[in-house]
Amino acid sequence: MEVTSQRLAEQRDDRTSWRRLIDDHDRIAERCADLVVLLQRRGHNCAAASRKLLELAVLVADHLGVEDEVVDLTAIATEADYSPETVAVMAAELDALRREWRVFIAHWLPTIEPADWYEFRGEAEAMLSRLTHQVQRESALLYDDALRAGVIATGPVDLQ
């Protein structure tokens, strides 16, 4: 299995490298934090919140397109490390978050209306907290395992 996983890792382009995925996670966490700061300001800057939410939605969508392949391969390569129940719970939680994220984005984009600011703020703070937690969880668990199992490559080293 390890030889096959290594061959698969070597065939992937840099988009599926560990560095790319972790960098995505860092950018998602930063965008979440930026949006939370905006939500906590006194004024209702709906236009800025709409722009930040759109940027975050695009980043998450792009990341999920790459991550799906890596997550599937990682689950196969590391199945001995986790019980089937643990894998099932993690997959169900991620699926639920994805569904709720799509509903959240569909509801609040393209424009957040000033009359809806307080409702948006409450929902956004809860969703951003969940998204941030998921990103941290994946970085800590999934990608370390994927890298160790050879499912993903570390990517090119930047010597600047």
JSON list of C-alpha atoms in Angstrom, two decimals, residues 14-158:
[
{"chain": "A", "resi": 14, "resn": "ASP", "atom": "CA", "xyz": [1.71, 20.95, -6.67]},
{"chain": "A", "resi": 15, "resn": "ARG", "atom": "CA", "xyz": [-1.98, 21.81, -6.13]},
{"chain": "A", "resi": 16, "resn": "THR", "atom": "CA", "xyz": [-2.29, 18.73, -3.93]},
{"chain": "A", "resi": 17, "resn": "SER", "atom": "CA", "xyz": [0.92, 19.29, -2.03]},
{"chain": "A", "resi": 18, "resn": "TRP", "atom": "CA", "xyz": [0.85, 19.52, 1.71]},
{"chain": "A", "resi": 19, "resn": "ARG", "atom": "CA", "xyz": [2.10, 23.09, 1.50]},
{"chain": "A", "resi": 20, "resn": "ARG", "atom": "CA", "xyz": [-0.78, 24.14, -0.75]},
{"chain": "A", "resi": 21, "resn": "LEU", "atom": "CA", "xyz": [-3.40, 22.57, 1.50]},
{"chain": "A", "resi": 22, "resn": "ILE", "atom": "CA", "xyz": [-1.96, 23.98, 4.71]},
{"chain": "A", "resi": 23, "resn": "ASP", "atom": "CA", "xyz": [-1.51, 27.39, 3.06]},
{"chain": "A", "resi": 24, "resn": "ASP", "atom": "CA", "xyz": [-5.18, 27.22, 2.06]},
{"chain": "A", "resi": 25, "resn": "HIS", "atom": "CA", "xyz": [-6.07, 26.44, 5.65]},
{"chain": "A", "resi": 26, "resn": "ASP", "atom": "CA", "xyz": [-4.03, 29.41, 6.82]},
{"chain": "A", "resi": 27, "resn": "ARG", "atom": "CA", "xyz": [-5.73, 31.71, 4.32]},
{"chain": "A", "resi": 28, "resn": "ILE", "atom": "CA", "xyz": [-9.19, 30.40, 5.25]},
{"chain": "A", "resi": 29, "resn": "ALA", "atom": "CA", "xyz": [-8.46, 30.95, 8.96]},
{"chain": "A", "resi": 30, "resn": "GLU", "atom": "CA", "xyz": [-7.17, 34.48, 8.23]},
{"chain": "A", "resi": 31, "resn": "ARG", "atom": "CA", "xyz": [-10.26, 35.34, 6.16]},
{"chain": "A", "resi": 32, "resn": "CYS", "atom": "CA", "xyz": [-12.51, 33.99, 8.92]},
{"chain": "A", "resi": 33, "resn": "ALA", "atom": "CA", "xyz": [-10.66, 36.10, 11.50]},
{"chain": "A", "resi": 34, "resn": "ASP", "atom": "CA", "xyz": [-10.89, 39.20, 9.27]},
{"chain": "A", "resi": 35, "resn": "LEU", "atom": "CA", "xyz": [-14.62, 38.73, 8.86]},
{"chain": "A", "resi": 36, "resn": "VAL", "atom": "CA", "xyz": [-15.10, 38.22, 12.62]},
{"chain": "A", "resi": 37, "resn": "VAL", "atom": "CA", "xyz": [-13.26, 41.49, 13.28]},
{"chain": "A", "resi": 38, "resn": "LEU", "atom": "CA", "xyz": [-15.53, 43.25, 10.80]},
{"chain": "A", "resi": 39, "resn": "LEU", "atom": "CA", "xyz": [-18.61, 41.73, 12.45]},
{"chain": "A", "resi": 40, "resn": "GLN", "atom": "CA", "xyz": [-17.54, 43.03, 15.85]},
{"chain": "A", "resi": 41, "resn": "ARG", "atom": "CA", "xyz": [-17.21, 46.66, 14.75]},
{"chain": "A", "resi": 42, "resn": "ARG", "atom": "CA", "xyz": [-19.93, 49.10, 15.70]},
{"chain": "A", "resi": 43, "resn": "GLY", "atom": "CA", "xyz": [-20.95, 50.02, 12.17]},
{"chain": "A", "resi": 44, "resn": "HIS", "atom": "CA", "xyz": [-22.83, 47.76, 9.79]},
{"chain": "A", "resi": 45, "resn": "ASN", "atom": "CA", "xyz": [-20.48, 47.59, 6.86]},
{"chain": "A", "resi": 46, "resn": "CYS", "atom": "CA", "xyz": [-22.58, 45.29, 4.70]},
{"chain": "A", "resi": 47, "resn": "ALA", "atom": "CA", "xyz": [-20.62, 45.94, 1.51]},
{"chain": "A", "resi": 48, "resn": "ALA", "atom": "CA", "xyz": [-17.29, 45.03, 3.11]},
{"chain": "A", "resi": 49, "resn": "ALA", "atom": "CA", "xyz": [-18.81, 41.97, 4.79]},
{"chain": "A", "resi": 50, "resn": "SER", "atom": "CA", "xyz": [-20.29, 40.83, 1.46]},
{"chain": "A", "resi": 51, "resn": "ARG", "atom": "CA", "xyz": [-16.90, 41.20, -0.25]},
{"chain": "A", "resi": 52, "resn": "LYS", "atom": "CA", "xyz": [-15.07, 39.34, 2.52]},
{"chain": "A", "resi": 53, "resn": "LEU", "atom": "CA", "xyz": [-17.66, 36.57, 2.58]},
{"chain": "A", "resi": 54, "resn": "LEU", "atom": "CA", "xyz": [-17.44, 36.20, -1.21]},
{"chain": "A", "resi": 55, "resn": "GLU", "atom": "CA", "xyz": [-13.63, 35.98, -1.04]},
{"chain": "A", "resi": 56, "resn": "LEU", "atom": "CA", "xyz": [-13.92, 33.33, 1.67]},
{"chain": "A", "resi": 57, "resn": "ALA", "atom": "CA", "xyz": [-16.54, 31.38, -0.29]},
{"chain": "A", "resi": 58, "resn": "VAL", "atom": "CA", "xyz": [-14.32, 31.29, -3.39]},
{"chain": "A", "resi": 59, "resn": "LEU", "atom": "CA", "xyz": [-11.29, 30.24, -1.35]},
{"chain": "A", "resi": 60, "resn": "VAL", "atom": "CA", "xyz": [-13.22, 27.46, 0.41]},
{"chain": "A", "resi": 61, "resn": "ALA", "atom": "CA", "xyz": [-14.71, 26.18, -2.87]},
{"chain": "A", "resi": 62, "resn": "ASP", "atom": "CA", "xyz": [-11.30, 26.07, -4.53]},
{"chain": "A", "resi": 63, "resn": "HIS", "atom": "CA", "xyz": [-9.78, 24.33, -1.51]},
{"chain": "A", "resi": 64, "resn": "LEU", "atom": "CA", "xyz": [-12.53, 21.72, -1.34]},
{"chain": "A", "resi": 65, "resn": "GLY", "atom": "CA", "xyz": [-11.94, 20.80, -4.96]},
{"chain": "A", "resi": 66, "resn": "VAL", "atom": "CA", "xyz": [-8.35, 19.86, -4.16]},
{"chain": "A", "resi": 67, "resn": "GLU", "atom": "CA", "xyz": [-9.01, 18.52, -0.69]},
{"chain": "A", "resi": 68, "resn": "ASP", "atom": "CA", "xyz": [-11.63, 15.95, -1.72]},
{"chain": "A", "resi": 69, "resn": "GLU", "atom": "CA", "xyz": [-9.09, 13.90, -3.62]},
{"chain": "A", "resi": 70, "resn": "VAL", "atom": "CA", "xyz": [-6.51, 14.09, -0.84]},
{"chain": "A", "resi": 71, "resn": "VAL", "atom": "CA", "xyz": [-9.00, 13.26, 1.90]},
{"chain": "A", "resi": 72, "resn": "ASP", "atom": "CA", "xyz": [-10.19, 10.16, 0.05]},
{"chain": "A", "resi": 73, "resn": "LEU", "atom": "CA", "xyz": [-6.66, 8.91, -0.51]},
{"chain": "A", "resi": 74, "resn": "THR", "atom": "CA", "xyz": [-5.66, 9.71, 3.05]},
{"chain": "A", "resi": 75, "resn": "ALA", "atom": "CA", "xyz": [-8.61, 7.78, 4.43]},
{"chain": "A", "resi": 76, "resn": "ILE", "atom": "CA", "xyz": [-7.54, 4.74, 2.43]},
{"chain": "A", "resi": 77, "resn": "ALA", "atom": "CA", "xyz": [-3.88, 5.02, 3.39]},
{"chain": "A", "resi": 78, "resn": "THR", "atom": "CA", "xyz": [-4.50, 5.55, 7.09]},
{"chain": "A", "resi": 79, "resn": "GLU", "atom": "CA", "xyz": [-7.55, 3.39, 7.68]},
{"chain": "A", "resi": 80, "resn": "ALA", "atom": "CA", "xyz": [-5.57, 1.22, 10.11]},
{"chain": "A", "resi": 81, "resn": "ASP", "atom": "CA", "xyz": [-4.85, 4.29, 12.27]},
{"chain": "A", "resi": 82, "resn": "TYR", "atom": "CA", "xyz": [-8.51, 5.09, 12.99]},
{"chain": "A", "resi": 83, "resn": "SER", "atom": "CA", "xyz": [-11.48, 2.98, 13.91]},
{"chain": "A", "resi": 84, "resn": "PRO", "atom": "CA", "xyz": [-14.25, 2.75, 11.32]},
{"chain": "A", "resi": 85, "resn": "GLU", "atom": "CA", "xyz": [-16.51, 4.59, 13.78]},
{"chain": "A", "resi": 86, "resn": "THR", "atom": "CA", "xyz": [-14.06, 7.49, 14.11]},
{"chain": "A", "resi": 87, "resn": "VAL", "atom": "CA", "xyz": [-13.71, 7.79, 10.34]},
{"chain": "A", "resi": 88, "resn": "ALA", "atom": "CA", "xyz": [-17.50, 7.67, 9.94]},
{"chain": "A", "resi": 89, "resn": "VAL", "atom": "CA", "xyz": [-18.06, 10.37, 12.57]},
{"chain": "A", "resi": 90, "resn": "MET", "atom": "CA", "xyz": [-15.41, 12.65, 11.05]},
{"chain": "A", "resi": 91, "resn": "ALA", "atom": "CA", "xyz": [-16.84, 12.18, 7.56]},
{"chain": "A", "resi": 92, "resn": "ALA", "atom": "CA", "xyz": [-20.40, 12.86, 8.77]},
{"chain": "A", "resi": 93, "resn": "GLU", "atom": "CA", "xyz": [-19.31, 16.01, 10.60]},
{"chain": "A", "resi": 94, "resn": "LEU", "atom": "CA", "xyz": [-17.49, 17.29, 7.52]},
{"chain": "A", "resi": 95, "resn": "ASP", "atom": "CA", "xyz": [-20.44, 16.50, 5.26]},
{"chain": "A", "resi": 96, "resn": "ALA", "atom": "CA", "xyz": [-22.81, 18.34, 7.62]},
{"chain": "A", "resi": 97, "resn": "LEU", "atom": "CA", "xyz": [-20.54, 21.38, 7.73]},
{"chain": "A", "resi": 98, "resn": "ARG", "atom": "CA", "xyz": [-20.27, 21.43, 3.94]},
{"chain": "A", "resi": 99, "resn": "ARG", "atom": "CA", "xyz": [-24.05, 21.28, 3.52]},
{"chain": "A", "resi": 100, "resn": "GLU", "atom": "CA", "xyz": [-24.62, 24.00, 6.10]},
{"chain": "A", "resi": 101, "resn": "TRP", "atom": "CA", "xyz": [-21.85, 26.14, 4.58]},
{"chain": "A", "resi": 102, "resn": "ARG", "atom": "CA", "xyz": [-23.54, 25.94, 1.15]},
{"chain": "A", "resi": 103, "resn": "VAL", "atom": "CA", "xyz": [-26.88, 26.94, 2.68]},
{"chain": "A", "resi": 104, "resn": "PHE", "atom": "CA", "xyz": [-25.21, 29.80, 4.59]},
{"chain": "A", "resi": 105, "resn": "ILE", "atom": "CA", "xyz": [-23.44, 31.10, 1.47]},
{"chain": "A", "resi": 106, "resn": "ALA", "atom": "CA", "xyz": [-26.57, 30.79, -0.68]},
{"chain": "A", "resi": 107, "resn": "HIS", "atom": "CA", "xyz": [-28.56, 32.73, 1.90]},
{"chain": "A", "resi": 108, "resn": "TRP", "atom": "CA", "xyz": [-26.11, 35.61, 2.43]},
{"chain": "A", "resi": 109, "resn": "LEU", "atom": "CA", "xyz": [-24.54, 36.15, -0.97]},
{"chain": "A", "resi": 110, "resn": "PRO", "atom": "CA", "xyz": [-24.35, 38.14, -3.16]},
{"chain": "A", "resi": 111, "resn": "THR", "atom": "CA", "xyz": [-25.32, 40.99, -0.84]},
{"chain": "A", "resi": 112, "resn": "ILE", "atom": "CA", "xyz": [-25.93, 41.32, 2.87]},
{"chain": "A", "resi": 113, "resn": "GLU", "atom": "CA", "xyz": [-28.71, 43.83, 3.47]},
{"chain": "A", "resi": 114, "resn": "PRO", "atom": "CA", "xyz": [-28.41, 46.39, 6.31]},
{"chain": "A", "resi": 115, "resn": "ALA", "atom": "CA", "xyz": [-31.77, 45.30, 7.75]},
{"chain": "A", "resi": 116, "resn": "ASP", "atom": "CA", "xyz": [-30.39, 41.75, 8.11]},
{"chain": "A", "resi": 117, "resn": "TRP", "atom": "CA", "xyz": [-27.09, 42.73, 9.73]},
{"chain": "A", "resi": 118, "resn": "TYR", "atom": "CA", "xyz": [-27.76, 41.33, 13.23]},
{"chain": "A", "resi": 119, "resn": "GLU", "atom": "CA", "xyz": [-29.13, 38.05, 11.88]},
{"chain": "A", "resi": 120, "resn": "PHE", "atom": "CA", "xyz": [-26.14, 37.75, 9.53]},
{"chain": "A", "resi": 121, "resn": "ARG", "atom": "CA", "xyz": [-23.70, 38.55, 12.30]},
{"chain": "A", "resi": 122, "resn": "GLY", "atom": "CA", "xyz": [-25.08, 35.85, 14.58]},
{"chain": "A", "resi": 123, "resn": "GLU", "atom": "CA", "xyz": [-25.12, 33.20, 11.89]},
{"chain": "A", "resi": 124, "resn": "ALA", "atom": "CA", "xyz": [-21.72, 34.24, 10.54]},
{"chain": "A", "resi": 125, "resn": "GLU", "atom": "CA", "xyz": [-20.02, 34.14, 13.92]},
{"chain": "A", "resi": 126, "resn": "ALA", "atom": "CA", "xyz": [-21.32, 30.60, 14.52]},
{"chain": "A", "resi": 127, "resn": "MET", "atom": "CA", "xyz": [-20.40, 29.39, 11.02]},
{"chain": "A", "resi": 128, "resn": "LEU", "atom": "CA", "xyz": [-16.97, 31.00, 11.05]},
{"chain": "A", "resi": 129, "resn": "SER", "atom": "CA", "xyz": [-16.22, 29.38, 14.39]},
{"chain": "A", "resi": 130, "resn": "ARG", "atom": "CA", "xyz": [-17.14, 25.96, 13.00]},
{"chain": "A", "resi": 131, "resn": "LEU", "atom": "CA", "xyz": [-15.16, 26.53, 9.81]},
{"chain": "A", "resi": 132, "resn": "THR", "atom": "CA", "xyz": [-12.09, 27.65, 11.75]},
{"chain": "A", "resi": 133, "resn": "HIS", "atom": "CA", "xyz": [-12.33, 24.62, 14.03]},
{"chain": "A", "resi": 134, "resn": "GLN", "atom": "CA", "xyz": [-12.58, 22.26, 11.04]},
{"chain": "A", "resi": 135, "resn": "VAL", "atom": "CA", "xyz": [-9.57, 23.83, 9.37]},
{"chain": "A", "resi": 136, "resn": "GLN", "atom": "CA", "xyz": [-7.50, 23.45, 12.54]},
{"chain": "A", "resi": 137, "resn": "ARG", "atom": "CA", "xyz": [-8.67, 19.88, 12.99]},
{"chain": "A", "resi": 138, "resn": "GLU", "atom": "CA", "xyz": [-7.80, 18.91, 9.44]},
{"chain": "A", "resi": 139, "resn": "SER", "atom": "CA", "xyz": [-4.39, 20.52, 9.64]},
{"chain": "A", "resi": 140, "resn": "ALA", "atom": "CA", "xyz": [-3.61, 18.71, 12.88]},
{"chain": "A", "resi": 141, "resn": "LEU", "atom": "CA", "xyz": [-4.96, 15.28, 11.95]},
{"chain": "A", "resi": 142, "resn": "LEU", "atom": "CA", "xyz": [-5.57, 14.62, 8.33]},
{"chain": "A", "resi": 143, "resn": "TYR", "atom": "CA", "xyz": [-2.69, 16.24, 6.52]},
{"chain": "A", "resi": 144, "resn": "ASP", "atom": "CA", "xyz": [-0.05, 15.06, 8.96]},
{"chain": "A", "resi": 145, "resn": "ASP", "atom": "CA", "xyz": [-1.30, 11.53, 8.35]},
{"chain": "A", "resi": 146, "resn": "ALA", "atom": "CA", "xyz": [-1.44, 12.07, 4.60]},
{"chain": "A", "resi": 147, "resn": "LEU", "atom": "CA", "xyz": [2.12, 13.36, 4.54]},
{"chain": "A", "resi": 148, "resn": "ARG", "atom": "CA", "xyz": [3.37, 10.51, 6.73]},
{"chain": "A", "resi": 149, "resn": "ALA", "atom": "CA", "xyz": [1.61, 7.92, 4.56]},
{"chain": "A", "resi": 150, "resn": "GLY", "atom": "CA", "xyz": [3.01, 9.44, 1.35]},
{"chain": "A", "resi": 151, "resn": "VAL", "atom": "CA", "xyz": [-0.41, 10.33, -0.03]},
{"chain": "A", "resi": 152, "resn": "ILE", "atom": "CA", "xyz": [0.61, 13.94, -0.49]},
{"chain": "A", "resi": 153, "resn": "ALA", "atom": "CA", "xyz": [3.98, 15.49, -1.19]},
{"chain": "A", "resi": 154, "resn": "THR", "atom": "CA", "xyz": [5.54, 18.34, 0.73]},
{"chain": "A", "resi": 155, "resn": "GLY", "atom": "CA", "xyz": [5.78, 20.42, -2.42]},
{"chain": "A", "resi": 156, "resn": "PRO", "atom": "CA", "xyz": [8.73, 22.45, -3.60]},
{"chain": "A", "resi": 157, "resn": "VAL", "atom": "CA", "xyz": [11.00, 23.99, -1.03]},
{"chain": "A", "resi": 158, "resn": "ASP", "atom": "CA", "xyz": [11.14, 27.79, -1.16]}
]
